[in-house]
Coordinates of C-alpha atoms and ligand atoms in Angstrom, one line a residue:
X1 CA 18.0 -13.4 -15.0
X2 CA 20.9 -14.0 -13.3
X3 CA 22.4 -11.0 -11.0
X4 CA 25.8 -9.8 -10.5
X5 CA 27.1 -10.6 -6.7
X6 CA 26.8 -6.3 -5.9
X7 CA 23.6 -6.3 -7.6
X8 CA 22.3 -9.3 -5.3
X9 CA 23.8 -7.4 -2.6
X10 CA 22.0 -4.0 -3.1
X11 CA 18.8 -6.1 -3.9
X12 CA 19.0 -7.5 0.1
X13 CA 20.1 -3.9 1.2
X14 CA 16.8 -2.3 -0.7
X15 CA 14.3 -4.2 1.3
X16 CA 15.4 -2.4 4.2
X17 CA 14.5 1.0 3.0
X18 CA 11.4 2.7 2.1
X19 CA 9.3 2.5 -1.1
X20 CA 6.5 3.2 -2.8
X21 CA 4.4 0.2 -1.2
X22 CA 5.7 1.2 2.4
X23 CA 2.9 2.2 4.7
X24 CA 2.4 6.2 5.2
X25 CA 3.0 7.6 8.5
X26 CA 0.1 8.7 9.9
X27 CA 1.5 10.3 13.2
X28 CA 2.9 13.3 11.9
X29 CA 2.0 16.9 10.9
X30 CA 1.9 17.2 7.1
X31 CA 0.9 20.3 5.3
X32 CA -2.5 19.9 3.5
X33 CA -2.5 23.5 1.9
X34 CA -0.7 26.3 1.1
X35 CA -2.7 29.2 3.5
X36 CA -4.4 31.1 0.2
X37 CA -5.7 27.8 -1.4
X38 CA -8.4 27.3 1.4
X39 CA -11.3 29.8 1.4
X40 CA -14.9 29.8 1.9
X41 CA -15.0 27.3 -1.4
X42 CA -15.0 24.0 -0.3
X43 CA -12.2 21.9 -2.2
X44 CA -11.2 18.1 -1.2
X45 CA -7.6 17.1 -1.4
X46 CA -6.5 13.0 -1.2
X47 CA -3.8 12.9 1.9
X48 CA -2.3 9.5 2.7
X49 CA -4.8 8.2 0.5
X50 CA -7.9 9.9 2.2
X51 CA -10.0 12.6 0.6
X52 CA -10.1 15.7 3.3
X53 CA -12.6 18.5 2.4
X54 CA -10.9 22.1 3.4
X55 CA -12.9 25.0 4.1
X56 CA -13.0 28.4 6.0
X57 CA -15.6 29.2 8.2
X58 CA -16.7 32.4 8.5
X59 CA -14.2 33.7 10.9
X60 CA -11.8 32.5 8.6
X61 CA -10.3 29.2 10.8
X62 CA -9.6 26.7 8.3
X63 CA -11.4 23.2 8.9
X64 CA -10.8 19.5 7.4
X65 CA -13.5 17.2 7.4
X66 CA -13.7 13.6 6.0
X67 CA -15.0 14.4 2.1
X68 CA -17.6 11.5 2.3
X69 CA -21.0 12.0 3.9
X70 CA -21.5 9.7 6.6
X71 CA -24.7 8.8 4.8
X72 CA -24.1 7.7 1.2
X73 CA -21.0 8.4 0.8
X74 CA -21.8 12.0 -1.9
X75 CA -18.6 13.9 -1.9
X76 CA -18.8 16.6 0.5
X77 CA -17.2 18.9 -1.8
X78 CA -19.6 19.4 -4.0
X79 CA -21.9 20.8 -1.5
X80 CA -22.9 23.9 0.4
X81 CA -21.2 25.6 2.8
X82 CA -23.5 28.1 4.7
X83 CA -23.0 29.6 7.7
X84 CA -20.4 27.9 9.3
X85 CA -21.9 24.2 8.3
X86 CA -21.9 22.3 5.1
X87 CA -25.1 20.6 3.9
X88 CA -24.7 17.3 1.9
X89 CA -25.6 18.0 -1.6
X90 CA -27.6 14.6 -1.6
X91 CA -30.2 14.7 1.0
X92 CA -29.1 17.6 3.2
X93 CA -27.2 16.3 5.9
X94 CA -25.7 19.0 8.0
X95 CA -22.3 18.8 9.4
X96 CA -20.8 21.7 11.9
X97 CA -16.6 22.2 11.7
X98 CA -16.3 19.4 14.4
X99 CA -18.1 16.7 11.8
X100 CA -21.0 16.3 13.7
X101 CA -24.3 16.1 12.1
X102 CA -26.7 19.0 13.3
X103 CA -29.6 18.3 10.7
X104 CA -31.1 15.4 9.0
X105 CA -34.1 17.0 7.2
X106 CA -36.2 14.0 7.1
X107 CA -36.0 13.3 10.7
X108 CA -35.9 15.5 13.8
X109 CA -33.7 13.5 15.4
X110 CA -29.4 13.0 14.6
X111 CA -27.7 12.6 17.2
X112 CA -24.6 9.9 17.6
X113 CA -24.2 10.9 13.2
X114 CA -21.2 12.7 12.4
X115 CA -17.8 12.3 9.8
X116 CA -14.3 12.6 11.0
X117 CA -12.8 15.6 11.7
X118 CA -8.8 16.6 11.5
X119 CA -7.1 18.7 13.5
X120 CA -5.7 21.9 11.5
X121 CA -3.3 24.4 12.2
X122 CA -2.2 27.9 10.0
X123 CA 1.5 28.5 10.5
X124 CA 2.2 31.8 7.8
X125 CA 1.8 30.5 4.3
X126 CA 0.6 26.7 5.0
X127 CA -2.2 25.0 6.8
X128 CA -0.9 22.0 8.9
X129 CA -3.2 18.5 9.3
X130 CA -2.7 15.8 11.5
X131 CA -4.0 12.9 9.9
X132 CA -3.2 10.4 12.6
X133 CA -4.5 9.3 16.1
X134 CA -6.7 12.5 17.1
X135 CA -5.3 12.3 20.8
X136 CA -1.7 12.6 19.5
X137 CA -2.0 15.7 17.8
X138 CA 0.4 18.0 19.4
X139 CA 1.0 21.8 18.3
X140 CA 4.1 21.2 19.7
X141 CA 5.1 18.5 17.2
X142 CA 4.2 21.1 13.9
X143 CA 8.3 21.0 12.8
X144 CA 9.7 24.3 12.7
X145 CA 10.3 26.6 9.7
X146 CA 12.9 29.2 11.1
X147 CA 12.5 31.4 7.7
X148 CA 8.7 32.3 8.8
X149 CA 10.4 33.0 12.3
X150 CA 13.2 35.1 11.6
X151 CA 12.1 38.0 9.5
X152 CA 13.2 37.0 6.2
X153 CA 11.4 37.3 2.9
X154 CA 9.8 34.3 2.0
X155 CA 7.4 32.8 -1.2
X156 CA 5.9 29.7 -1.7
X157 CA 4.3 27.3 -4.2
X158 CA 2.7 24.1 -4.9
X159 CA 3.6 21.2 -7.8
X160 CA 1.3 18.2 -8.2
X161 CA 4.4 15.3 -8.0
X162 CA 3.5 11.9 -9.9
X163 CA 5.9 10.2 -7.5
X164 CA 6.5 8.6 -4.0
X165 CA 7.1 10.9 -1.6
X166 CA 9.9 8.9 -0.3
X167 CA 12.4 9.3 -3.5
X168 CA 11.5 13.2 -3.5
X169 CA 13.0 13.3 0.0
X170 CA 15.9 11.1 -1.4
X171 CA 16.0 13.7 -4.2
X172 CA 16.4 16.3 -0.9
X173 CA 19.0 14.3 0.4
X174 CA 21.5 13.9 -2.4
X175 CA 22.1 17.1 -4.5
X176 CA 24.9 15.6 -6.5
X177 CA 22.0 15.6 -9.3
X178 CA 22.6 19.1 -9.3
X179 CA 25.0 18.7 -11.6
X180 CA 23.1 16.5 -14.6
X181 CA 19.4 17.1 -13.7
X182 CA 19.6 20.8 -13.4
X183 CA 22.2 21.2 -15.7
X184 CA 20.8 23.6 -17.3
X185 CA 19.3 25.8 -14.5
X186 CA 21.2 26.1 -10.5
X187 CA 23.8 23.1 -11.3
X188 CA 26.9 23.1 -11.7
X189 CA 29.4 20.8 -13.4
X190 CA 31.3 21.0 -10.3
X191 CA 28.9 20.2 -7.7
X192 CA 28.4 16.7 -8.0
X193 CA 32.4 16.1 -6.9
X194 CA 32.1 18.8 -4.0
X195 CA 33.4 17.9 -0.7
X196 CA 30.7 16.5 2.2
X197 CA 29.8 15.5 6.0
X198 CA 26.8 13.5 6.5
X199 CA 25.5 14.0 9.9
X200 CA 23.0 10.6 10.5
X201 CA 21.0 10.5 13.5
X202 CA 18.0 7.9 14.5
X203 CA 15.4 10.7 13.4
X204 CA 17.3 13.3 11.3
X205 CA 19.3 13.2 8.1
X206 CA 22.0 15.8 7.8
X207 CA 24.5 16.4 4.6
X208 CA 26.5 19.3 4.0
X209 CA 28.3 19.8 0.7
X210 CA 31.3 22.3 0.0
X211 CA 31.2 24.1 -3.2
X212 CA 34.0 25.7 -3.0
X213 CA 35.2 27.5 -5.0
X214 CA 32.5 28.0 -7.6
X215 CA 30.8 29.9 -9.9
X216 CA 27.4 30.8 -9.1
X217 CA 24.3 29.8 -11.5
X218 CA 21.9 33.4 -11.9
X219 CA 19.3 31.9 -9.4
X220 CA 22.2 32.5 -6.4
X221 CA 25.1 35.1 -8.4
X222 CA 22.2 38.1 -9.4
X223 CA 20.9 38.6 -6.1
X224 CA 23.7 37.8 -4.0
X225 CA 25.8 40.6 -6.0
X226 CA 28.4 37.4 -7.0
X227 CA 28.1 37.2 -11.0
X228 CA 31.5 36.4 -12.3
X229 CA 33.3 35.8 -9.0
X230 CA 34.9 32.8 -7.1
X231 CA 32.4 32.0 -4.6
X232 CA 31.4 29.7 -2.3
X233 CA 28.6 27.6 -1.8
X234 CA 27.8 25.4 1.0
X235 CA 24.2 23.7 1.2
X236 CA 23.4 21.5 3.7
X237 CA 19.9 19.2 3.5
X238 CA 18.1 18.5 6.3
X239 CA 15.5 15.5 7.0
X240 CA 13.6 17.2 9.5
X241 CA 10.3 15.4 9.5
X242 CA 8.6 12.6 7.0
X243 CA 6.8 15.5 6.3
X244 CA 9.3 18.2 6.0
X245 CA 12.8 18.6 4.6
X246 CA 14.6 22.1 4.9
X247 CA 17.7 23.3 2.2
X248 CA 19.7 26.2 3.7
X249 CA 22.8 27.4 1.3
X250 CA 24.9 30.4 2.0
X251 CA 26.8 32.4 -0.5
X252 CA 30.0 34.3 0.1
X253 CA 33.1 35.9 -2.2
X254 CA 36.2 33.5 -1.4
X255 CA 38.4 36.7 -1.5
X256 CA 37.0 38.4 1.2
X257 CA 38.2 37.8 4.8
X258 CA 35.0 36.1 7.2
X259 CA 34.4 39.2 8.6
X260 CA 33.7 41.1 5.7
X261 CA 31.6 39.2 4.4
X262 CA 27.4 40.2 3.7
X263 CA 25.7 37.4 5.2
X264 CA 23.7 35.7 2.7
X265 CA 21.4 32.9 3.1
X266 CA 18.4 31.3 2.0
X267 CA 16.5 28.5 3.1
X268 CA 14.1 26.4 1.4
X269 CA 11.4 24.3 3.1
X270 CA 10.5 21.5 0.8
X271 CA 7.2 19.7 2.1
X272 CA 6.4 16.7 0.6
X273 CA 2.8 15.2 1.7
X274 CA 1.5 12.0 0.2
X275 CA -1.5 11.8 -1.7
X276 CA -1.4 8.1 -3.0
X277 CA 1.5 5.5 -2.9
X278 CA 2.3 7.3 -6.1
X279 CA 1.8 11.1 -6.0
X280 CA 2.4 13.6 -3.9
X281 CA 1.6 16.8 -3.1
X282 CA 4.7 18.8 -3.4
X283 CA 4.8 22.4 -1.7
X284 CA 7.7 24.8 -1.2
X285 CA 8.2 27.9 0.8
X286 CA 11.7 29.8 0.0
X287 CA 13.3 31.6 2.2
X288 CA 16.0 34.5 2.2
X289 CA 17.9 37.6 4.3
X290 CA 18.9 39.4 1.9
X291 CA 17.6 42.0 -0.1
X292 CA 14.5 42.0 1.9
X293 CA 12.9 45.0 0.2
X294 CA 13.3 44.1 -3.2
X295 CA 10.4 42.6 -5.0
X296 CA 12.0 41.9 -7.8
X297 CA 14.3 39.7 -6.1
X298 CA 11.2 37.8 -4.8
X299 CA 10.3 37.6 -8.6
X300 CA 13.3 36.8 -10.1
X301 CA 14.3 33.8 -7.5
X302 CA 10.9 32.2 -7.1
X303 CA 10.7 32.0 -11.2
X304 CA 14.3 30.8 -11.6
X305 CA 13.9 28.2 -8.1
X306 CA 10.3 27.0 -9.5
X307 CA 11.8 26.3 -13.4
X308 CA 14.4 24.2 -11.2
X309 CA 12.1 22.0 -8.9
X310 CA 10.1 21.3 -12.4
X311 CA 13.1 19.6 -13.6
X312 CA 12.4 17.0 -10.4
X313 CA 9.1 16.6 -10.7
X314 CA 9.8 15.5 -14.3
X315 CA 12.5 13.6 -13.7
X316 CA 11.2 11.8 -10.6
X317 CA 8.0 11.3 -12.6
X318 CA 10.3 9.3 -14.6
X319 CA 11.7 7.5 -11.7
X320 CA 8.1 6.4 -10.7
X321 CA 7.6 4.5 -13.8
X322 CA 10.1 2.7 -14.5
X323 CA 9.6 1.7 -10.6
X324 CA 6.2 1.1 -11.6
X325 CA 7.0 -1.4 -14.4
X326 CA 10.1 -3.1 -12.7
X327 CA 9.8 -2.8 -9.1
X328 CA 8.2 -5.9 -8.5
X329 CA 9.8 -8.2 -10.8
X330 CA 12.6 -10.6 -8.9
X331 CA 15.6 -9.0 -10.4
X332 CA 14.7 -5.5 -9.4
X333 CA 17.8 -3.7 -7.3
X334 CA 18.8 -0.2 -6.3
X335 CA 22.5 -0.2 -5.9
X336 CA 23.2 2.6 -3.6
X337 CA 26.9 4.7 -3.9
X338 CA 28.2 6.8 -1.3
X339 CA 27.0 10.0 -2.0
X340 CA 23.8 8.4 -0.8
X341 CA 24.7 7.3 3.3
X342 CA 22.0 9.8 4.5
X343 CA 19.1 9.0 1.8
X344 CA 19.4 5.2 2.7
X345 CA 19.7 5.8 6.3
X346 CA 16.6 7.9 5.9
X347 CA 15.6 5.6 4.1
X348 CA 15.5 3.1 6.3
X349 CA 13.9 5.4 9.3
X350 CA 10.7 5.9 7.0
X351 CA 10.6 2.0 7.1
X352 CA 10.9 1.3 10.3
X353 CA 8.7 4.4 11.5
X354 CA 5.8 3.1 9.4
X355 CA 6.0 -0.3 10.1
X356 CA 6.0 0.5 14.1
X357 CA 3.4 2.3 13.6
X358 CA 1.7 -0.5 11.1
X359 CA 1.9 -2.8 14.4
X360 CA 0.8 -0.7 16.6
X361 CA -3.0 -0.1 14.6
X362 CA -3.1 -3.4 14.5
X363 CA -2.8 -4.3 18.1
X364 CA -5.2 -1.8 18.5
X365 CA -7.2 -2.7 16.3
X366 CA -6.8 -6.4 17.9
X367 CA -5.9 -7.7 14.6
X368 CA -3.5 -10.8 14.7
X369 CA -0.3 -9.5 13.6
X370 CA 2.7 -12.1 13.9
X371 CA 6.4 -10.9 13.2
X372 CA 6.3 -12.2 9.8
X373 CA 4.2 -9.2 9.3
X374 CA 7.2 -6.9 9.8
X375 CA 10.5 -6.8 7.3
X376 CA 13.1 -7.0 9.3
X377 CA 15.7 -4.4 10.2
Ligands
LIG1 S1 -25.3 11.2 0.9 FE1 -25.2 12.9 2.1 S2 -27.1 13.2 2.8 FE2 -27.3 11.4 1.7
LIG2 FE1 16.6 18.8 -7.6

């Protein structure tokens, strides 16, 4: 089939951004659980397409092992956890937190056995993993979620996302679909034509959209106290990390003067980490400061924000297959519009990030790997 001259256009400008067969990027922290899934049950859990068995031990650090025995391969999760060590459920190899075997029951001798180990970290309501080079795991590079920092009242969840993770941060970084995809729970009709600034950088993805004035859907106007009045609403998404991607909104009555104004504010972390090229693990911690000693409120937003994000995950569901079935064919295009100057920048970063890092495992691993390798940029 023949294509249109923007068509052809958008189809050259698409293989510069990331998709669903881009390589993951393995350098990075990502979250691998929310902080009450992991306890002294051990459960697996695929990230970037590797299956990590999460467990306590008995001082309650959490720990992430490879989920395959080193031996023959029995899944490590449906074993025994005792003591502080888990003993294969196939012919008793023991493994301590660091992966190393301690016990091979038929021989009196292990030493030089052992399974990979990730490094983990707790921060509040989520366990961090660093599923990349062992020696690059810095504490320091964990990306920063102010809302656990700054005393406000936060929730979180988890949603099991048949999708790329790229197009959910996409998703992030264009809200106009506020105003069709969540029509019917915190869009509004007007949202979609609001005023913005994009604010592109070579690692973070800024856009910050005026509502203004508005009327508030129930999620924001109960709380905030601003049911029937002209408000605004200014939201600003922010790509902080492949592995993180923080929506802060505040909330104000356009009649009073700046000064007299409550502050209200919430923030929402929304962590995507990849499972496959084709599903993703989708956690969210919500943030406020307001109302902090109101549990209802907690109730009441959490419910309302949770019925909202379900609308993506069904809708980018729907992205994912028709992806699926046409991505590959040769007249496959995404024509991008300009709502969309930070998602295709970001884009684009994801691409070149994992394909850097592509080259560099395979110099490492002394592979040949010749520019044509690489798409270029
Ligand atoms: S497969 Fe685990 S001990 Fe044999
Ligand atoms: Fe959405």
């Amino acid at each position: 089939m023949s294509l249109t001259r923007v068509q052809r256009a958008a189809q050259v400008a698409c293989r510069r951004m990331a998709d669903r067969k881009t390589p993951f990027i393995y350098n990075e922290w990502y979250v691998a659980a929310l902080t009450r899934e992991v306890s002294r049950e051990l459960m697996s859990r695929t990230i970037l397409d590797q299956q990590v068995l999460l467990f306590r031990k008995e001082d309650g650090t959490p720990v992430a092992l490879n989920n395959r025995c080193g031996h023959r391969s029995f899944p490590l999760s449906r074993s025994t956890l005792d003591g502080d060590t888990v003993v294969c459920g196939y012919h008793g190899l023991r493994y301590n937190e660091k992966g190393e075997c301690v016990e091979v029951p038929s021989q009196c001798n292990c030493s030089g056995i052992s399974i990979r180990s990730y490094p983990v970290h707790q921060q509040g309501p989520v366990i961090w993993i660093w599923m990349g080079e062992a020696e690059q795991a810095d504490l320091e590079k964990i990306p920063a979620m102010p809302m656990l920092e700054e005393g406000w009242v936060t929730s979180e969840d988890y949603m099991d996302l048949k999708c790329s993770y790229v197009y959910l941060h996409e998703n992030l970084l264009d809200l106009t679909h506020l105003s069709f995809l969540h029509a019917n729970t915190f869009g509004t009709p007007d949202y979609a034509r609001a005023n913005f600034d994009t604010d592109i950088s070579e690692d973070r993805f800024l856009l910050k959209r005026y509502v203004v004035p508005t009327r508030l859907p129930p999620v924001w106007a109960k709380p905030t106290g601003l049911e029937d009045k002209d408000a605004a609403r200014i939201t600003t998404s922010d790509f902080v990390s492949p592995a993180l991607h923080i929506v802060h909104a505040e909330f104000y009555d356009i009649s009073l003067d700046e000064s007299e104004r409550p502050d209200q504010r919430i923030k929402t972390a929304h962590i995507p980490t990849p499972a496959t090229a084709d599903r993703t693990h989708y956690f969210v911690v919500h943030g406020r400061n307001f109302a902090l000693e109101e549990d209802e409120v907690t109730d009441f937003m959490h419910q309302q924000l949770m019925a909202a994000f379900q609308e993506d995950v069904v809708g980018l569901q729907a992205v994912s297959e028709m992806i699926e079935e046409y991505g590959d064919s040769d007249d496959y295009y995404e024509i991008s519009v300009k709502a969309d100057a930070a998602s295709v920048a970001m884009r684009r970063y994801l691409k070149r990030r994992a394909e850097a890092e592509l080259a560099e495992r395979e110099a490492t691993a002394g592979m040949k790997n010749t520019p044509t390798q690489l798409t270029p940029v």
